[in-house]
Coordinates of C-alpha atoms and ligand atoms in Angstrom, one line a residue:
M26 CA -2.8 10.3 -3.8
F27 CA -0.2 8.2 -2.1
G28 CA 0.1 6.1 -5.2
S29 CA 3.7 6.5 -6.0
L30 CA 4.9 6.0 -2.4
T31 CA 2.6 3.0 -2.0
D32 CA 4.0 1.6 -5.1
S33 CA 7.6 2.1 -3.9
F34 CA 6.8 0.2 -0.6
K35 CA 5.1 -2.5 -2.5
T36 CA 8.2 -3.0 -4.8
A37 CA 10.5 -3.0 -1.8
I38 CA 8.3 -5.6 0.1
N39 CA 8.2 -7.9 -2.9
K40 CA 12.0 -8.0 -2.9
I41 CA 12.1 -9.7 0.5
R42 CA 12.1 -13.3 -0.4
F43 CA 11.2 -16.1 1.8
A44 CA 14.7 -17.1 2.0
D45 CA 15.0 -14.3 4.5
D46 CA 18.8 -13.8 4.4
D47 CA 20.8 -10.7 4.7
K48 CA 21.1 -10.5 1.0
A49 CA 17.3 -10.3 0.6
L50 CA 17.1 -7.7 3.3
K51 CA 19.7 -5.5 1.7
K52 CA 18.1 -5.7 -1.7
A53 CA 14.8 -4.7 -0.1
L54 CA 16.3 -1.7 1.7
D55 CA 18.2 -0.6 -1.4
N56 CA 15.0 -0.7 -3.4
L57 CA 13.1 1.2 -0.7
K58 CA 15.8 3.7 -0.5
K59 CA 15.7 4.3 -4.3
S60 CA 12.0 4.6 -4.5
L61 CA 11.8 7.0 -1.5
L62 CA 14.4 9.3 -3.0
K63 CA 12.4 9.2 -6.2
A64 CA 9.3 10.0 -4.3
D65 CA 11.0 13.2 -3.1
V66 CA 11.6 12.3 0.5
H67 CA 14.5 14.2 1.8
H68 CA 17.7 12.1 1.8
K69 CA 18.3 12.5 5.5
V70 CA 14.8 11.3 6.3
V71 CA 15.4 8.3 3.9
R72 CA 18.8 7.5 5.5
E73 CA 17.3 7.4 9.0
L74 CA 14.4 5.5 8.0
I75 CA 16.3 2.8 6.2
K76 CA 18.9 2.5 9.2
N77 CA 16.0 2.0 11.7
V78 CA 14.1 -0.4 9.5
E79 CA 17.4 -2.4 9.0
I80 CA 18.2 -2.5 12.8
E81 CA 14.9 -3.4 13.8
T82 CA 14.2 -6.1 11.1
K83 CA 17.6 -7.6 12.0
R84 CA 16.8 -7.5 15.8
A85 CA 13.4 -9.2 15.3
G86 CA 14.7 -11.7 12.6
I87 CA 15.0 -11.1 9.0
G88 CA 11.7 -11.8 7.2
K89 CA 8.8 -10.2 5.4
E90 CA 6.6 -9.9 8.5
N91 CA 9.2 -8.2 10.6
F92 CA 10.3 -6.0 7.7
L93 CA 6.8 -4.7 7.2
K94 CA 6.2 -4.3 10.8
S95 CA 9.2 -2.2 11.2
L96 CA 8.6 -0.1 8.1
E97 CA 5.1 0.6 9.4
S98 CA 6.1 1.6 12.8
N99 CA 8.9 3.8 11.5
L100 CA 6.7 5.6 9.0
L101 CA 4.2 6.1 11.8
K102 CA 7.0 7.6 14.0
I103 CA 7.8 10.1 11.3
L104 CA 4.3 11.1 10.5
D105 CA 2.9 11.2 14.0
V106 CA 4.8 14.1 15.5
G107 CA 2.4 14.7 18.3
G108 CA 0.2 17.7 18.7
K109 CA -3.4 18.0 17.6
Q110 CA -5.1 15.9 14.8
G111 CA -8.0 17.0 12.6
F112 CA -9.9 19.9 13.6
V113 CA -10.0 20.9 17.2
F114 CA -12.5 23.2 18.6
A115 CA -11.6 25.8 21.3
S116 CA -13.4 25.4 24.6
K117 CA -15.0 28.7 24.0
P118 CA -16.2 29.6 20.5
P119 CA -15.4 30.9 18.1
T120 CA -12.4 28.9 17.3
V121 CA -10.0 31.2 15.4
V122 CA -7.8 29.9 12.7
L123 CA -5.1 31.9 10.9
M124 CA -4.6 30.4 7.3
T125 CA -1.2 31.3 6.1
G126 CA 0.9 30.3 3.1
L127 CA 2.8 31.6 0.1
Q128 CA 1.0 33.0 -3.0
G129 CA -0.4 30.3 -5.2
S130 CA -0.1 27.6 -2.7
G131 CA -3.7 27.2 -2.5
K132 CA -4.4 29.1 0.8
T133 CA -7.7 30.8 -0.3
T134 CA -9.0 27.6 -1.9
T135 CA -8.1 25.6 1.2
T136 CA -9.7 28.1 3.4
V137 CA -13.0 27.6 1.5
K138 CA -12.5 23.9 1.6
L139 CA -12.0 23.9 5.4
A140 CA -15.0 26.0 5.9
Y141 CA -17.0 23.7 3.7
Y142 CA -15.6 20.7 5.6
L143 CA -16.9 22.2 8.8
K144 CA -20.3 23.2 7.4
L145 CA -21.0 19.6 6.4
R146 CA -20.4 18.8 10.0
K147 CA -23.1 21.4 11.0
K148 CA -20.7 24.1 12.2
K149 CA -21.3 27.9 11.7
V150 CA -18.1 29.2 10.0
L151 CA -17.2 32.8 9.1
I152 CA -14.4 33.5 6.6
A153 CA -12.4 36.8 6.9
A154 CA -10.9 38.1 3.8
C155 CA -7.7 39.6 5.0
D156 CA -5.5 38.9 1.9
L157 CA -5.3 42.3 0.5
Q158 CA -1.9 41.5 -1.1
R159 CA -3.2 39.4 -4.1
L160 CA -5.6 41.6 -5.9
A161 CA -8.1 38.9 -6.9
A162 CA -8.1 37.2 -3.5
V163 CA -11.1 39.0 -2.1
E164 CA -13.1 38.6 -5.3
Q165 CA -12.1 34.9 -5.5
L166 CA -13.4 34.4 -1.9
K167 CA -16.7 36.2 -2.6
Q168 CA -17.4 33.9 -5.6
L169 CA -16.4 30.8 -3.8
C170 CA -18.3 31.6 -0.6
E171 CA -21.4 32.5 -2.8
Q172 CA -21.2 29.1 -4.8
N173 CA -20.8 27.1 -1.5
E174 CA -23.2 29.1 0.7
L175 CA -20.5 30.1 3.1
D176 CA -20.4 33.3 5.2
L177 CA -17.7 35.9 4.4
Y178 CA -16.6 39.0 6.1
Y179 CA -14.9 41.5 3.9
D180 CA -14.4 45.3 3.7
E181 CA -13.3 46.8 0.4
N182 CA -12.9 50.4 2.0
E183 CA -10.6 49.1 4.6
K184 CA -6.8 49.0 3.5
N185 CA -5.5 47.6 6.8
P186 CA -5.8 43.7 7.0
L187 CA -5.5 43.9 10.8
N188 CA -8.6 46.0 11.1
I189 CA -10.5 43.6 8.9
A190 CA -9.4 40.7 11.1
K191 CA -10.4 42.5 14.3
N192 CA -13.8 43.4 12.9
A193 CA -14.3 39.9 11.6
L194 CA -13.6 38.5 15.1
K195 CA -16.2 40.9 16.6
K196 CA -18.7 39.9 14.0
A197 CA -18.0 36.2 14.7
K198 CA -18.5 36.6 18.4
E199 CA -21.8 38.6 17.9
G200 CA -23.1 36.2 15.4
L201 CA -22.3 33.2 17.6
Y202 CA -20.1 31.5 15.0
D203 CA -18.3 28.3 15.9
V204 CA -15.3 29.0 13.7
L205 CA -13.6 32.0 12.2
L206 CA -11.1 31.3 9.3
V207 CA -8.9 34.2 8.5
D208 CA -7.4 34.2 5.0
T209 CA -4.2 36.1 5.4
A210 CA -1.9 37.6 2.7
G211 CA 0.7 35.6 1.0
R212 CA 3.8 36.5 -0.9
L213 CA 5.8 35.0 -3.8
A214 CA 8.6 34.4 -1.3
I215 CA 9.0 34.9 2.5
D216 CA 9.8 38.4 3.4
E217 CA 9.9 40.5 6.7
E218 CA 7.0 42.6 5.9
L219 CA 4.7 39.6 5.6
M220 CA 5.9 38.1 8.7
D221 CA 5.3 41.4 10.5
E222 CA 1.7 41.7 9.1
L223 CA 1.0 38.1 10.1
N224 CA 2.5 38.5 13.6
S225 CA 0.4 41.7 14.2
I226 CA -2.8 39.6 13.3
K227 CA -1.6 36.8 15.6
K228 CA -1.2 39.2 18.4
A229 CA -4.6 40.9 17.9
L230 CA -6.6 37.7 17.5
S231 CA -4.8 35.2 19.7
P232 CA -5.8 32.4 17.3
D233 CA -6.3 28.8 18.5
E234 CA -4.7 27.5 15.4
I235 CA -2.1 28.7 12.9
F236 CA -2.3 26.6 9.8
Y237 CA 0.3 26.7 6.9
V238 CA -0.8 25.7 3.6
A239 CA 2.1 23.9 1.7
D240 CA 2.0 23.3 -2.0
S241 CA 3.1 19.7 -2.2
L242 CA 4.0 20.1 -5.9
T243 CA 6.8 22.3 -4.8
G244 CA 8.7 19.5 -3.1
Q245 CA 11.6 20.5 -0.9
D246 CA 10.8 24.2 -1.3
A247 CA 7.5 23.5 0.5
V248 CA 9.4 21.9 3.4
R249 CA 11.9 24.8 3.6
S250 CA 9.2 27.4 3.7
A251 CA 7.2 25.5 6.2
V252 CA 10.1 25.4 8.4
T253 CA 10.6 29.2 8.1
F254 CA 7.0 29.9 8.8
N255 CA 7.1 27.7 11.8
E256 CA 10.1 29.6 13.2
K257 CA 8.5 33.0 12.7
L258 CA 4.9 32.1 13.6
S259 CA 4.8 28.8 15.7
L260 CA 2.5 26.9 13.4
S261 CA 0.0 24.4 15.0
G262 CA -0.7 22.6 11.8
V263 CA 0.1 22.1 8.2
I264 CA -2.3 21.5 5.4
L265 CA -0.8 20.0 2.2
S266 CA -2.5 21.1 -0.9
K267 CA -2.6 19.7 -4.4
Y268 CA -1.8 16.2 -3.2
D269 CA -4.0 15.0 -6.1
G270 CA -1.5 16.3 -8.8
D271 CA 1.8 15.0 -9.8
S272 CA 3.1 15.3 -6.2
K273 CA 5.4 12.6 -5.3
G274 CA 4.0 12.1 -2.0
G275 CA 7.3 12.2 -0.1
V276 CA 6.9 15.8 0.8
A277 CA 4.5 14.7 3.6
L278 CA 7.2 12.7 5.4
G279 CA 9.6 15.5 4.9
I280 CA 7.4 18.3 6.3
A281 CA 6.4 16.2 9.4
K282 CA 10.0 15.2 10.1
Q283 CA 11.6 18.6 9.6
T284 CA 9.0 20.9 11.1
G285 CA 7.7 18.6 13.8
V286 CA 4.3 20.3 13.2
P287 CA 1.5 17.8 12.6
L288 CA -0.1 17.6 9.2
R289 CA -3.8 18.1 9.8
F290 CA -5.4 18.0 6.3
V291 CA -4.6 17.2 2.7
G292 CA -6.1 19.0 -0.3
I293 CA -6.8 16.6 -3.2
G294 CA -8.5 18.6 -5.7
E295 CA -9.7 22.1 -6.8
K296 CA -13.3 21.8 -5.5
A297 CA -14.8 22.6 -2.0
P298 CA -15.3 18.9 -0.9
D299 CA -11.6 18.0 -1.9
L300 CA -10.2 18.1 1.6
E301 CA -9.3 15.1 3.7
L302 CA -8.4 14.6 7.3
F303 CA -4.8 13.5 7.8
I304 CA -4.6 10.9 10.6
P305 CA -1.1 9.4 10.7
E306 CA -2.2 5.8 11.4
R307 CA -4.7 5.8 8.6
I308 CA -2.3 7.2 6.2
V309 CA 0.4 4.7 7.0
S310 CA -2.3 1.9 6.6
R311 CA -2.9 3.4 3.1
L312 CA 0.8 3.7 2.4
M313 CA 1.2 0.0 3.2
G314 CA -1.6 -0.8 0.8
E315 CA -4.0 -1.9 3.5
G316 CA -6.8 0.6 2.7
D317 CA -8.5 2.9 5.1
L318 CA -12.0 2.0 5.8
A319 CA -12.4 4.3 8.8
T320 CA -11.8 7.5 6.6
L321 CA -14.1 6.0 3.9
A322 CA -16.9 5.5 6.4
E323 CA -16.3 9.1 7.6
K324 CA -16.7 10.5 4.1
T325 CA -19.7 8.4 3.2
S326 CA -21.4 9.3 6.5
T327 CA -21.6 12.9 5.4
I328 CA -23.9 11.8 2.5
I329 CA -25.8 8.8 4.0
D330 CA -28.3 9.5 6.7
E331 CA -27.5 9.7 10.4
K332 CA -29.2 6.5 11.4
K333 CA -27.3 4.5 9.0
A334 CA -23.9 6.2 9.9
K335 CA -24.4 5.4 13.5
K336 CA -25.4 1.9 12.8
L337 CA -22.3 1.5 10.6
T338 CA -19.9 2.8 13.2
Q339 CA -21.4 0.6 15.9
K340 CA -20.9 -2.3 13.6
M341 CA -17.4 -1.5 12.9
K342 CA -16.7 -1.0 16.6
K343 CA -18.1 -4.5 17.3
G344 CA -16.0 -5.9 14.4
E345 CA -19.3 -6.7 12.6
F346 CA -18.5 -4.9 9.4
N347 CA -19.7 -7.2 6.6
F348 CA -19.9 -7.4 2.9
N349 CA -23.3 -5.8 2.6
D350 CA -21.9 -2.7 4.4
F351 CA -19.0 -2.9 2.1
M352 CA -21.2 -2.9 -1.1
E353 CA -23.3 0.0 0.3
Q354 CA -20.2 2.0 1.0
M355 CA -19.0 1.3 -2.6
E356 CA -22.5 2.5 -3.8
S357 CA -22.5 5.7 -1.8
M358 CA -18.9 6.4 -2.8
K359 CA -20.1 7.3 -6.3
K360 CA -21.8 10.3 -4.9
L361 CA -18.6 11.6 -3.4
G362 CA -16.6 12.7 -6.5
N363 CA -12.9 12.4 -6.7
L364 CA -13.0 8.6 -6.8
K365 CA -9.3 8.4 -7.4
S366 CA -8.6 9.5 -3.9
L367 CA -11.1 7.1 -2.5
V368 CA -9.7 4.1 -4.3
G369 CA -6.7 4.1 -2.0
M370 CA -9.0 3.5 1.1
I371 CA -10.5 0.4 -0.3
P372 CA -8.7 -2.7 0.7
G373 CA -7.7 -4.5 -2.4
L374 CA -7.9 -1.5 -4.6
S375 CA -5.3 0.6 -2.8
G376 CA -2.6 -0.1 -5.2
M377 CA -4.5 0.9 -8.3
A378 CA -5.2 4.6 -7.2
N379 CA -2.5 5.7 -9.5
Q380 CA -3.8 4.0 -12.6
I381 CA -7.4 4.6 -12.3
K382 CA -9.2 7.4 -14.1
D383 CA -12.2 8.7 -12.2
M384 CA -14.9 7.2 -14.5
D385 CA -13.2 3.8 -14.8
L386 CA -13.6 2.5 -11.3
E387 CA -17.1 1.2 -12.0
N388 CA -15.9 -0.8 -15.0
S389 CA -12.5 -1.8 -13.7
S390 CA -11.7 -5.5 -13.7
E391 CA -10.9 -5.3 -9.9
M392 CA -14.3 -3.8 -9.2
K393 CA -16.1 -6.3 -11.3
A394 CA -14.3 -9.2 -9.6
M395 CA -15.1 -7.8 -6.2
K396 CA -18.8 -7.4 -7.1
A397 CA -18.9 -11.0 -8.6
M398 CA -17.4 -12.4 -5.5
I399 CA -19.8 -10.7 -3.2
S400 CA -22.7 -11.8 -5.4
S401 CA -21.6 -15.3 -5.3
M402 CA -21.9 -15.4 -1.6
T403 CA -25.1 -16.4 0.3
K404 CA -27.0 -14.0 2.3
K405 CA -25.6 -15.4 5.5
E406 CA -22.0 -15.2 4.2
R407 CA -22.4 -11.6 3.4
E408 CA -23.6 -10.8 6.8
H409 CA -21.0 -13.1 8.4
P410 CA -17.7 -12.9 6.8
S411 CA -16.1 -15.2 9.5
L412 CA -18.2 -18.1 8.0
L413 CA -15.9 -18.2 4.8
N414 CA -14.0 -21.5 5.2
N415 CA -12.1 -23.1 2.4
S416 CA -14.9 -25.0 0.8
R417 CA -17.0 -21.9 0.8
K418 CA -14.3 -19.8 -0.8
R419 CA -13.8 -22.5 -3.4
R420 CA -17.5 -22.3 -4.2
I421 CA -17.5 -18.5 -4.4
A422 CA -14.4 -18.7 -6.8
K423 CA -16.3 -20.9 -9.0
G424 CA -19.5 -18.8 -8.9
A425 CA -17.5 -15.6 -9.7
G426 CA -15.3 -17.3 -12.3
L427 CA -12.2 -16.4 -10.5
S428 CA -9.3 -18.3 -9.1
Q429 CA -9.3 -19.4 -5.5
M430 CA -6.1 -17.4 -4.9
Q431 CA -8.0 -14.1 -5.9
V432 CA -10.8 -15.0 -3.6
N433 CA -8.5 -15.7 -0.7
R434 CA -6.6 -12.5 -1.3
F435 CA -9.7 -10.4 -1.4
I436 CA -11.2 -11.9 1.8
K437 CA -7.8 -11.6 3.5
Q438 CA -7.6 -7.9 2.6
F439 CA -11.3 -7.4 3.6
N440 CA -10.6 -8.9 7.0
N441 CA -7.5 -6.9 7.6
A442 CA -9.3 -3.8 6.7
A443 CA -12.3 -4.7 9.0
K444 CA -9.8 -5.2 11.8
M445 CA -8.3 -1.8 11.2
A446 CA -11.7 -0.3 11.1
K447 CA -12.5 -1.7 14.3
K448 CA -9.4 -0.5 15.9
F449 CA -9.9 3.1 14.7
S450 CA -13.6 3.3 15.2
G451 CA -13.0 2.4 18.8
K452 CA -10.9 5.4 19.3
K453 CA -10.4 8.5 17.3
G454 CA -12.7 7.5 14.4
M455 CA -15.7 7.0 16.6
Q456 CA -15.4 10.6 18.0
D457 CA -15.2 11.8 14.5
L458 CA -18.3 10.1 13.3
Q459 CA -20.1 11.5 16.4
S460 CA -19.2 14.9 15.7
L461 CA -20.0 14.5 12.0
M462 CA -23.5 13.7 13.2
G463 CA -23.7 17.1 14.7
G464 CA -23.1 15.4 17.8
Q465 CA -22.1 15.0 21.3
G466 CA -18.8 16.7 22.4
R467 CA -17.2 19.2 20.3
G468 CA -14.1 17.4 19.8
F469 CA -12.6 16.1 16.6
P470 CA -9.9 13.4 17.1
R471 CA -7.8 14.0 20.1
Ligands
LIG103 P1 -3.3 31.3 -3.0 O1 -2.7 32.3 -3.6 O2 -2.5 30.6 -2.0 O3 -4.7 31.9 -2.3 O4 -3.8 30.2 -3.9 P2 -5.3 29.7 -4.5 O5 -6.1 29.3 -3.4 O6 -5.8 30.8 -5.5 O7 -4.8 28.3 -5.4 C1 -4.0 28.4 -6.5 C2 -4.4 27.4 -7.5 O8 -4.2 26.1 -6.9 C3 -5.8 27.5 -7.9 O9 -5.9 27.3 -9.2 C4 -6.6 26.4 -7.1 O10 -7.7 25.9 -7.8 C5 -5.4 25.4 -7.1 N1 -5.5 24.4 -6.0 C6 -5.5 24.7 -4.7 N2 -5.7 23.6 -3.9 C7 -5.5 22.6 -4.8 C8 -5.6 21.1 -4.6 O11 -5.6 20.5 -3.5 N3 -5.6 20.4 -5.8 C9 -5.5 21.0 -7.1 N4 -5.4 20.2 -8.1 N5 -5.5 22.3 -7.2 C10 -5.5 23.1 -6.1

């Protein structure tokens, strides 16, 4: 999903030569600027980012390392606007969430995806059908909820969405639901009537969260409407939909920067499981082409059994994530669907997310090479990646029919990714996995 942005960064990074002079830096910055603009990042955001990267790289000494470090920290600064991350439960259930957005943005679909996401994490979720504006919205919700075994509150005899919302809240309380998701009305464009309706529901329900679903395909329009919704409603989170499509990716940076509201999730397909947590550090890691094992582990842990998931987190936390765990993850990935979005999380494959077609991953030359390398390792090496010294790497290269450079690159990427995984599983990721397992504490990250 971040394919084009990741590609832009890579191209710019490659422009920095080891000569490390002013000219090389300028070339890299120019290139970065061009590709960011092409990825639909707002020009003000681009200008500021470029300026900061330039100043910081010069201060630290021109060179690839410093350029990368500065780019990474500035991207993080843009995306990490503070506020909540992931799904945060209220101290007293039900957690009430208003789902808002313009018509066609993907609001109804996203409501179902979020309900499904929470259901997988063993939460009891009720959806309230309060979008009486779009004729088919209630019917659409009925079908989607039935397909995905989700609870829906609707009332076809009631014409006032406010009453439906109030009754749904009553039902959620009586039924001891953990979460109430309210699908509100949209419009083709922002108008006062809509804002009045949303504000009256807000007043009556005192929601814990107000999420705005932004269609990433609409680029700068998505940013502008998010800004207006935020002014009128005080949003607590944005969910970017359709990030799987031709979206250029830059819109994520624009929304975070211009609204100051945290991005909480991204939609990456039309089906119920196609929703992903948005955690800035992990996204930046993916943008920089470093992969994101923590999110991958989280996803796979919803389909592997609890014991295994727990063991895996503990291993990551201790920095003991090894090649066997890696292969196991790749295997379970097959069950997760939307492979394309997962590819970007795998170290070493992150650059290919754009080119790959879902079914091709298994047969891709990168995947084959990876498998060949791992199967050329001894049992001990697979369990203890730190054993891999130069002579072992040479042997593996020979066994896999690859160059030593390819092996070195893969192992380096694997080690970096394991380091990242350790960092994240120690903090936010760990909590995440715990709550995935129906667990202790009701908190998702932060
Ligand atoms: P609403 O009017 O905002 O409630 O919009 P819908 O939820 O009906 O979504 C509009 C269209 O966008 C539908 O065809 C959805 O299937 C599609 N859609 C929503 N989210 C995504 C997404 O993340 N990826 C893709 N590819 N399509 C999406």
